[in-house]
C-alpha positions as semicolon CSV with decimal commas, in nm:
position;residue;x (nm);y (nm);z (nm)
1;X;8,530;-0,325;14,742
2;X;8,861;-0,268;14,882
3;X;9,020;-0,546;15,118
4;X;8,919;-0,428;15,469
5;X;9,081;-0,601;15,779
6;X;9,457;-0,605;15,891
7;X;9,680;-0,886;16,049
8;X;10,110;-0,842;16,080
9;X;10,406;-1,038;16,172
10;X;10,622;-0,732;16,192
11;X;10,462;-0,488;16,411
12;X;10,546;-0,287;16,694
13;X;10,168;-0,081;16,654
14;X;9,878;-0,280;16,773
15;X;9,592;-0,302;16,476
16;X;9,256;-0,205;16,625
17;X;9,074;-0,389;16,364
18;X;8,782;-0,607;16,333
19;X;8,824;-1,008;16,372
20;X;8,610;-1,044;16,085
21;X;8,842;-1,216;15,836
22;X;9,184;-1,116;16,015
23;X;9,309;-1,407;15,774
24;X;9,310;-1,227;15,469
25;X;9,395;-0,875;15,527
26;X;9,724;-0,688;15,357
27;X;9,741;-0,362;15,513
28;X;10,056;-0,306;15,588
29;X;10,147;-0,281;15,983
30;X;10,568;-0,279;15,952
31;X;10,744;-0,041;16,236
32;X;10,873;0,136;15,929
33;X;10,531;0,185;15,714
34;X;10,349;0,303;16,071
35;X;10,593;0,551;16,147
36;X;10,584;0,688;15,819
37;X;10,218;0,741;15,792
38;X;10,171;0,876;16,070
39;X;10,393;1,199;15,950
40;X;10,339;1,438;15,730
41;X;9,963;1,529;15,810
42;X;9,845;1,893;15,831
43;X;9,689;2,021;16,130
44;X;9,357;2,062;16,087
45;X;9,144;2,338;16,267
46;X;8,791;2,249;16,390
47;X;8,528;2,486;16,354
48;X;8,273;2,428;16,576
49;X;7,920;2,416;16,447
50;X;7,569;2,640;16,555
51;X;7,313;2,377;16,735
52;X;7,116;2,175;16,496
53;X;6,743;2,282;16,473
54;X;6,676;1,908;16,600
55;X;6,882;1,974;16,920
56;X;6,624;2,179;17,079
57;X;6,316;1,930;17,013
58;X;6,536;1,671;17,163
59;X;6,611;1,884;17,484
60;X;6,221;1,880;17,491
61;X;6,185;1,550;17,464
62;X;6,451;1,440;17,713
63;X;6,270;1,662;17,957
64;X;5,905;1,572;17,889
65;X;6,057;1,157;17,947
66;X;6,279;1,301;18,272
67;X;5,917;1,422;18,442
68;X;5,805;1,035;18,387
69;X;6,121;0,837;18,574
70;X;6,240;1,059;18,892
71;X;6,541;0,896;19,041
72;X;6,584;0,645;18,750
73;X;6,868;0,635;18,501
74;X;6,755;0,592;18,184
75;X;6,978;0,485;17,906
76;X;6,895;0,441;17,554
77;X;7,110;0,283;17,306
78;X;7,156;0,414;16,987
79;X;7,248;0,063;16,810
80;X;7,536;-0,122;16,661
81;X;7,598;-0,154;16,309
82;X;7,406;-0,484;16,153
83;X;7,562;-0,717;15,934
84;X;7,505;-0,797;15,570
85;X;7,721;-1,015;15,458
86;X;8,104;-1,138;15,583
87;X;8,254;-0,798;15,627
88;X;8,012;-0,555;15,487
89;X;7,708;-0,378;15,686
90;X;7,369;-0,251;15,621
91;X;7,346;0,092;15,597
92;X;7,322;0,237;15,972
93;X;7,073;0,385;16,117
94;X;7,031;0,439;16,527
95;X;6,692;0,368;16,657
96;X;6,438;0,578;16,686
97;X;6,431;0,678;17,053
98;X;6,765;0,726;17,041
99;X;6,744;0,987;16,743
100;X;6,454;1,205;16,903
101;X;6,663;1,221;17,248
102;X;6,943;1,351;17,040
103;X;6,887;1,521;16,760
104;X;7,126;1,258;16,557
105;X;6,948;1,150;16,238
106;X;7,151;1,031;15,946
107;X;7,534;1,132;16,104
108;X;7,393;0,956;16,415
109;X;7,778;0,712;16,486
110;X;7,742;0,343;16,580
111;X;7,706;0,209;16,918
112;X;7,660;0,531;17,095
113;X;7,461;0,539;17,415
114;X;7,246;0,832;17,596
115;X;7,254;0,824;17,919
116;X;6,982;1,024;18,162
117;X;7,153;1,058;18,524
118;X;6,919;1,145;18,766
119;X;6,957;1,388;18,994
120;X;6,800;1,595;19,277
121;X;6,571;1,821;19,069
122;X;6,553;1,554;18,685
123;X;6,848;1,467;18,493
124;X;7,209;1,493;18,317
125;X;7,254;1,396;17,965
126;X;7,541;1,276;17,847
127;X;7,587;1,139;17,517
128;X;7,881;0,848;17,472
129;X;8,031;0,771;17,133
130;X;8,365;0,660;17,011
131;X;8,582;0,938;16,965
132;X;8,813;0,930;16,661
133;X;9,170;0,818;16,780
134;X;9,489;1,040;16,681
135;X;9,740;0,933;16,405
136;X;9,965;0,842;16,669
137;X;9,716;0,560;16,660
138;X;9,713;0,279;16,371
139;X;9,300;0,315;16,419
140;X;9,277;0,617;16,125
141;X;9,451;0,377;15,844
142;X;9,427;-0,014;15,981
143;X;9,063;-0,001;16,090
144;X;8,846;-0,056;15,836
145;X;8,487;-0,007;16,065
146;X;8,604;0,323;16,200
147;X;8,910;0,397;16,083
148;X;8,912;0,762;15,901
149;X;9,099;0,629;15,557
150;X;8,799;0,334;15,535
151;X;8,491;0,563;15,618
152;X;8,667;0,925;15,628
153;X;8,677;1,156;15,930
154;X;8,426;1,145;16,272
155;X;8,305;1,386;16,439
156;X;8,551;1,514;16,783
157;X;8,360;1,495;17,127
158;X;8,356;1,858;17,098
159;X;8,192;1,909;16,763
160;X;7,868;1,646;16,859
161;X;7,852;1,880;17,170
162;X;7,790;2,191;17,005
163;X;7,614;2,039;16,733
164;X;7,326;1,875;16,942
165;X;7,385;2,083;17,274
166;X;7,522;1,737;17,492
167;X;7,733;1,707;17,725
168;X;7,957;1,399;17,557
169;X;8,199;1,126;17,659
170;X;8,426;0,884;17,472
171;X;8,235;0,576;17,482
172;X;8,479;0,394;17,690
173;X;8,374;0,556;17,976
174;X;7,978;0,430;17,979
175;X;8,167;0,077;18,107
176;X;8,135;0,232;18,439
177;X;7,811;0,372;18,451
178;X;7,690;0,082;18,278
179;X;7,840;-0,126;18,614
180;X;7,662;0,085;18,870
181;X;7,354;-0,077;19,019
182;X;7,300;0,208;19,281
183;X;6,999;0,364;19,144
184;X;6,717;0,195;18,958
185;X;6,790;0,159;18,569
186;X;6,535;0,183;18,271
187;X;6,677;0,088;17,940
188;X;6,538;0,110;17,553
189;X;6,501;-0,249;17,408
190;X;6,490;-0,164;17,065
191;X;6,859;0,004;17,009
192;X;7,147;-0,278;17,140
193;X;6,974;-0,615;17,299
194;X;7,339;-0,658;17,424
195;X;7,336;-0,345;17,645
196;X;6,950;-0,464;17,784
197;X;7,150;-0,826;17,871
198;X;7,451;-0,700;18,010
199;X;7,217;-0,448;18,248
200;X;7,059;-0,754;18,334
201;X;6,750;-0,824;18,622
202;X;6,820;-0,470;18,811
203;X;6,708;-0,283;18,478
204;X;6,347;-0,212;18,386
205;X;6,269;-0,359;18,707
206;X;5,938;-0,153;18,744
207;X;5,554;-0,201;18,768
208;X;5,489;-0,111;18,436
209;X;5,677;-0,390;18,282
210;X;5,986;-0,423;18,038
211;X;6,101;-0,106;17,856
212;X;5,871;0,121;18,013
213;X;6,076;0,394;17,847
214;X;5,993;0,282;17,516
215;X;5,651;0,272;17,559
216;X;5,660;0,662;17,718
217;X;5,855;0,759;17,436
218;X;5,613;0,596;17,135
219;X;5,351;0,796;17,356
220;X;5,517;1,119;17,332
221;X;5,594;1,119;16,978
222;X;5,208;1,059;16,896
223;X;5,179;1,415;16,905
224;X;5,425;1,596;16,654
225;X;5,587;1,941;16,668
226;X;5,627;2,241;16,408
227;X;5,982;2,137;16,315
228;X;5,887;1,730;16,312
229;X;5,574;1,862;16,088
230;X;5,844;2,042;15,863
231;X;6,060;1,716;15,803
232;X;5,736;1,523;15,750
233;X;5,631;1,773;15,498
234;X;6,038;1,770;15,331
235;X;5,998;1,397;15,329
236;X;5,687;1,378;15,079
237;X;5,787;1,690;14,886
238;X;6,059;1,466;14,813
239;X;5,855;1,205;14,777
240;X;5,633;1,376;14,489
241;X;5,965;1,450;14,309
242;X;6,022;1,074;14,305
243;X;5,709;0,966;14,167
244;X;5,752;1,210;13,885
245;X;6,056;1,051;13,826
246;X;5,889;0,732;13,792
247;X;5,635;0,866;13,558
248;X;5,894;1,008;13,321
249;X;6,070;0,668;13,337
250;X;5,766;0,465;13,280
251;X;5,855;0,371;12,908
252;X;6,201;0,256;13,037
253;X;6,005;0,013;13,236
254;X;5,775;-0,126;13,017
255;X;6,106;-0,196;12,793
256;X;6,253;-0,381;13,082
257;X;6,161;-0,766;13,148
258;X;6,230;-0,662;13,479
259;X;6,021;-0,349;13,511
260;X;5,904;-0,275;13,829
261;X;6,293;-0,274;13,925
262;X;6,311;0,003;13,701
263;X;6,031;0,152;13,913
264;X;6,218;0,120;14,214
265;X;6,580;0,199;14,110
266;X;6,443;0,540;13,983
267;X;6,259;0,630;14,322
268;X;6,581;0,494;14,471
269;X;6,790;0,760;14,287
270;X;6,559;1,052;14,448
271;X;6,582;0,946;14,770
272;X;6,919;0,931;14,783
273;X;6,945;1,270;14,566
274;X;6,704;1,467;14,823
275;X;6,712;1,258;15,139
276;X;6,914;1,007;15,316
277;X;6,727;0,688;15,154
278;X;6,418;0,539;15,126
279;X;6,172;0,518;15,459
280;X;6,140;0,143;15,374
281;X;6,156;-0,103;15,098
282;X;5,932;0,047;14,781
283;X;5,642;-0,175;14,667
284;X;5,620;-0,106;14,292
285;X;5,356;-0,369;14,241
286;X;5,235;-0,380;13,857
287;X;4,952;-0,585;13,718
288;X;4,829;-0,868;13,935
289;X;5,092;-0,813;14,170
290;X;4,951;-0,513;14,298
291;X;4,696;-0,747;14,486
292;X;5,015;-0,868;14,765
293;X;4,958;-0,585;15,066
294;X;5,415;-0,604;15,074
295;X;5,498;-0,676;14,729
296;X;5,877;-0,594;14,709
297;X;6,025;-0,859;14,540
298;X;5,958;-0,604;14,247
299;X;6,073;-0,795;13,951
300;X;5,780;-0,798;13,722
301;X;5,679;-0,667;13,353
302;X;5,528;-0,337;13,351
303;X;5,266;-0,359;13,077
304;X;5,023;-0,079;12,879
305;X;4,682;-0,190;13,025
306;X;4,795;-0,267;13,338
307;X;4,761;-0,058;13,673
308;X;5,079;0,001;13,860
309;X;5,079;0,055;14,234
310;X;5,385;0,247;14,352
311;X;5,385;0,270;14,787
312;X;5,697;0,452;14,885
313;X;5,853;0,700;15,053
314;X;6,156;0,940;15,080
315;X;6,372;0,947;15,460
316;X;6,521;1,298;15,472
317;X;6,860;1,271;15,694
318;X;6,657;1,361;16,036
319;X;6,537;1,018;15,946
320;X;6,135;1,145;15,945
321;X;5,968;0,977;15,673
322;X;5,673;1,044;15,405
323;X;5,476;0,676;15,303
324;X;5,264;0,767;14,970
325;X;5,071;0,513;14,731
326;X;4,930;0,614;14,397
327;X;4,817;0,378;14,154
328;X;4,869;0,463;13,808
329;X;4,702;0,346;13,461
330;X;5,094;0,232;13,332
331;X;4,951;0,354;12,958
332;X;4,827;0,684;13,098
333;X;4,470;0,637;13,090
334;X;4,213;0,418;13,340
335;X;3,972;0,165;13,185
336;X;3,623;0,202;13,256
337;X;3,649;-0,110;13,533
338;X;3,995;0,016;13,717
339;X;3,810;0,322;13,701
340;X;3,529;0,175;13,877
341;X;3,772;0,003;14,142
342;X;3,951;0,363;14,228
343;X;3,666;0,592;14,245
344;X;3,587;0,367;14,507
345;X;3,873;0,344;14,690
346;X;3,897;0,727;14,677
347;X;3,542;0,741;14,785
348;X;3,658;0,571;15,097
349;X;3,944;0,737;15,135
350;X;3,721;1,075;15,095
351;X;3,510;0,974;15,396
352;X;3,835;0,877;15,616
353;X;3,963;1,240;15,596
354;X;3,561;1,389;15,609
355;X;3,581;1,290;16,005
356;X;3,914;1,331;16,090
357;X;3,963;1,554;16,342
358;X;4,085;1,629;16,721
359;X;3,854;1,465;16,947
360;X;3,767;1,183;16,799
361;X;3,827;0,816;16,853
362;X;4,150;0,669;16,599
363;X;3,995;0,403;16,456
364;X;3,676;0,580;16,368
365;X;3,893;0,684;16,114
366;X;3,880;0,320;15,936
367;X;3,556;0,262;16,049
368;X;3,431;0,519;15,795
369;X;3,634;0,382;15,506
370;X;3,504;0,089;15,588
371;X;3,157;0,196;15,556
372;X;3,254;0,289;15,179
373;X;3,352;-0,036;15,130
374;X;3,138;-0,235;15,265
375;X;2,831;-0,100;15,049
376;X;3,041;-0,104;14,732
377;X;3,145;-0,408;14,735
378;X;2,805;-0,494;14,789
379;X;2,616;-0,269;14,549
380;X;2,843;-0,487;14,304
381;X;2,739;-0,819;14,433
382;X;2,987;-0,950;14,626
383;X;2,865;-0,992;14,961
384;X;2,626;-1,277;15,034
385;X;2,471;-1,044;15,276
386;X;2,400;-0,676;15,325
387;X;2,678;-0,376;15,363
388;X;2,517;-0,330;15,735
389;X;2,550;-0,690;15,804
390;X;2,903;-0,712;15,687
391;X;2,982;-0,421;15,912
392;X;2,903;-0,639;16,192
393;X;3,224;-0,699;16,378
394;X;3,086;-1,060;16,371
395;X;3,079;-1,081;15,987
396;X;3,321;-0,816;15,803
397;X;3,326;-1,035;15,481
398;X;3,403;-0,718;15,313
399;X;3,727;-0,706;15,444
400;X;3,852;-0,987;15,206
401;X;3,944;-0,710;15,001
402;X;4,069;-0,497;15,232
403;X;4,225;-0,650;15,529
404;X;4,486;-0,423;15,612
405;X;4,372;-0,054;15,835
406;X;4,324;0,257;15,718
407;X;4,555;0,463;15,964
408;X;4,913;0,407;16,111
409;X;5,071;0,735;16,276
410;X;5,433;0,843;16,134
411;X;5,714;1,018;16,136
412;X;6,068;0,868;16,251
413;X;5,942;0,522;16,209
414;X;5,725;0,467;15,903
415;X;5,486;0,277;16,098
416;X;5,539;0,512;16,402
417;X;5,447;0,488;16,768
418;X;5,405;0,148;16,779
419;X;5,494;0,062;17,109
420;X;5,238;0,290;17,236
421;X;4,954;0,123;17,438
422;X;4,627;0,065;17,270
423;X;4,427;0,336;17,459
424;X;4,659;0,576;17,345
425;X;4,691;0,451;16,967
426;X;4,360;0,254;16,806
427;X;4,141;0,373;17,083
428;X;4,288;0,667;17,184
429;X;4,164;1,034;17,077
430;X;4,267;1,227;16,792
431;X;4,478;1,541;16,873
432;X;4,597;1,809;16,650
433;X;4,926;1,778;16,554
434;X;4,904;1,371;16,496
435;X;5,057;1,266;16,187
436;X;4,901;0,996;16,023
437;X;4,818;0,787;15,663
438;X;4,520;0,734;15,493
439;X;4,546;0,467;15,291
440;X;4,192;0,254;15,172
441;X;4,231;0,038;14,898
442;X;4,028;-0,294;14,707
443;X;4,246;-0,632;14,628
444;X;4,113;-0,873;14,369
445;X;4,349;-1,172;14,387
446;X;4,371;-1,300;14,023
447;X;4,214;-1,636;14,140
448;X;3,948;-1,499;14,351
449;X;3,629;-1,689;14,190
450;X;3,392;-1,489;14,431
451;X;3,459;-1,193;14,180
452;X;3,357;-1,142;13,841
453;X;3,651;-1,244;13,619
454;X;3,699;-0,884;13,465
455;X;3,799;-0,748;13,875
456;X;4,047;-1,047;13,904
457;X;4,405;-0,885;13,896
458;X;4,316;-0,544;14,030
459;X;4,444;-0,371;14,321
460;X;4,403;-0,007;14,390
461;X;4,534;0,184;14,743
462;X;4,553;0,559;14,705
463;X;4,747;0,653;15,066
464;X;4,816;1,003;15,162
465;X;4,979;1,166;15,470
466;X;4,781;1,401;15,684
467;X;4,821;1,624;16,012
468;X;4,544;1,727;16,202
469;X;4,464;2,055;16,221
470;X;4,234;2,232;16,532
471;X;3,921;2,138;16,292
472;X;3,998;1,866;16,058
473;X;4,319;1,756;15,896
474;X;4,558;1,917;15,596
475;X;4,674;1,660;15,327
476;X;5,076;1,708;15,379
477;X;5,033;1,535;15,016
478;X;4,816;1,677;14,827
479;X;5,024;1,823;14,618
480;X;4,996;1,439;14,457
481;X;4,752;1,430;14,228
482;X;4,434;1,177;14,358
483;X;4,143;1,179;14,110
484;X;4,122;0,988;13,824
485;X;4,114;1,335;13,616
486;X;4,396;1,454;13,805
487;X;4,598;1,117;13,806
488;X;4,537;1,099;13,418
489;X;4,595;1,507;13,329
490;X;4,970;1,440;13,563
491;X;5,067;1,150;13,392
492;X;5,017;1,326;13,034
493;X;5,182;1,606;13,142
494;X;5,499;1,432;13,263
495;X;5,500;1,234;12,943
496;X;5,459;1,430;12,664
């Protein structure tokens, strides 16, 4: 990488830099060299863009939270950049509330803040974010965070208007709203903990407890719209491309002492190819390794014989998300026992979606995968008791095999909604347009002794992505093959 920050002894121009390693910068900052580039520049003429489809389910949004907090200013951080490493970043991304109040996904700038003002009959929205600075200005060269030669050209106060339909401000001027203690203040905790400290004891002083807003909001995006349905749906058709990819690439893999890196690297490449990057970090889990729930570490063999379970998921540039898992026989073909071990899973999975539907309680969802599991693993003799007694919520022995749930909602977040309160998430009632996962599977740790030796090593989760319908639920991936037939017949095709 280029050397980044900027430091002079001759200067009449003040650097706008970063303090992060002042010390060893050489970007020139001489009288001469600033007046000089900051000639010779063609004007440029901005072209200002339609609305973004997003803008108007943020509008809705905004207005659905503004009925919920009369009289309150709400203000919702989108984030600063997080650091990696001395003077490089992690990839940004705002946080979520921030991105469904605006319509900002993947273009989304550091540090902005959206503010609600209330007034007589619900609220103003204005949207602060640091404007790009002129080349009268040494920001454009000498800045190596925002400056336009480092990270090329931002967006003009005028351009994220029209683009997301917000009133905007430079971000200078939220100092002074951010000072004003004359009406009651609700803030976002998950975007800048700075911004919740400097607002101090008179925000989110309210009955309902800290961050009140995020709560409301992880409750309003339980339910999805047509367009959030769309990205969903972009996210695993993406998705499916990627884990074609991977099949393709599978003899790569196996050649690779470092295989299930391969794996990842090549579902990498799609998401960056049709999205904005993966929804989270891939778990391509081969062999034994298959049996760790979070397995990313991802640097082992892939070997013929083995299974290979792949859990990932493209993030389109809204930021929604798909979250798949297949597991695959890595030569192409199951062996009678992981054969065994999915049918079961899918069996499970089978009677998750078979009573999924509006009206019904969430986790009755895993409650009937459950059920599948709970007699299978004892029809093979695992339990010490019977599949009804291991139901029991005092006994669930079964569930050494499968202690994760069944169901998580998504969308922006790939575990979404998870501030929402417990009535409305595990106990709350399905409604149509929830986007969820179903995702069973059966873990036998390589040194469980309680299994028969030929199950040791073995994990299987098949995990698909589902909204409900007004009777039931459509598999937004079932375009990804599920049965063993189907698995097999995909993998052949894709590697002949």
């Amino acid at each position: 990488m280029s050397e980044t920050q900027t430091t002079a002894a001759e200067t009449t121009a003040e650097p706008q830099a970063s303090e992060r390693n002042a010390g060893r910068s050489t970007t020139p900052l001489s009288s001469r060299f600033v007046e000089h580039v900051q000639q010779g520049w063609a004007d440029r003429e901005e072209v200002l863009p339609e609305p973004r489809a997003a803008a108007a389910e943020a509008a809705a949004r905004r207005a659905a939270l503004s009925a919920k907090h009369a009289g309150a200013r709400i203000v919702v951080p989108a984030g600063p950049r997080k650091q990696r490493s001395n003077d490089t970043d992690y990839p940004y991304r705002a946080a979520p509330d921030f991105a469904i109040l605006t319509g900002w996904g993947a273009d989304a700038e550091p540090d902005s803040v959206l503010v609600l003002e209330p007034t007589a009959d619900g609220h103003d929205a204005t949207l602060y974010f640091r404007q790009p600075a002129g080349r009268d200005t040494t920001e454009f060269f000498a800045n190596a965070e925002i400056g336009e030669f480092w990270i090329g050209a931002r967006p003009s106060l005028a351009h994220v208007a029209a683009d997301l339909g917000l009133a905007t401000k430079d971000l200078a001027d939220v100092e002074a709203v951010l000072a004003d203690a004359s009406v009651p203040v609700l803030v976002t905790s998950e975007g800048d903990p700075a911004i919740v400290d400097r607002l101090g004891d008179h925000a989110n002083a309210s009955a309902d407890g800290d961050d009140v807003v995020g709560r409301d909001l992880a409750e309003l995006r339980l339910v999805k719209s047509a367009w959030e349905i769309a990205e969903v749906q972009r996210a695993v058709d993406a998705t499916k491309a990627g884990f074609d990819d991977v099949i393709r690439d599978l003899d790569a893999a196996r050649a690779h002492a470092r295989g299930e890196r391969v794996v990842e690297g090549t579902f990498h490449r799609r998401a960056r190819i049709d999205g904005n990057a993966v929804g989270y970090d891939t778990i391509a889990a081969s062999g034994a390794h298959a049996c760790i729930l979070h397995w990313t570490r991802n640097d082992g063999v892939v070997r013929d014989g083995d299974l290979i379970l792949l859990d990932a998921g493209v993030e389109v540039d809204s930021l929604y998300t798909a979250d798949i898992t297949r597991t695959l026989p890595i030569s192409g073909t199951f062996s009678p026992i992981q054969r065994k071990v999915y049918e079961a899973v899918l069996e499970a999975a089978d009677a998750a979606f078979a009573v999924a539907r509006p009206g019904i309680v969430f986790k009755e969802i895993h409650a009937a995968a459950m059920e599948v599991i709970a007699r299978r693993t004892a029809e093979w003799g695992l339990l010490p008791m019977s599949a009804e007694e291991s139901l029991e919520p005092e006994n669930q022995l079964h569930r050494r095999w499968m202690v994760h749930g069944t169901s998580h909602h998504l969308g922006l977040d790939v575990h979404d909604c998870a501030q929402a309160r417990r009535d409305f998430y595990h106990d709350g009632i399905v409604e149509e347009g929830m986007v969820f996962t179903i995702e069973p599977g059966l873990y036998f740790q390589p040194d469980d002794l309680t299994v028969p030796e030929e199950l040791r090593g073995i994990g299987v989760r098949i995990e698909d992505d589902v909204v409900v319908t007004a009777d039931g639920v459509r598999n937004l991936s079932g375009g990804i093959p599920r049965t063993v037939d189907e698995v097999e017949a995909w993998m052949a095709s894709l590697r002949a």
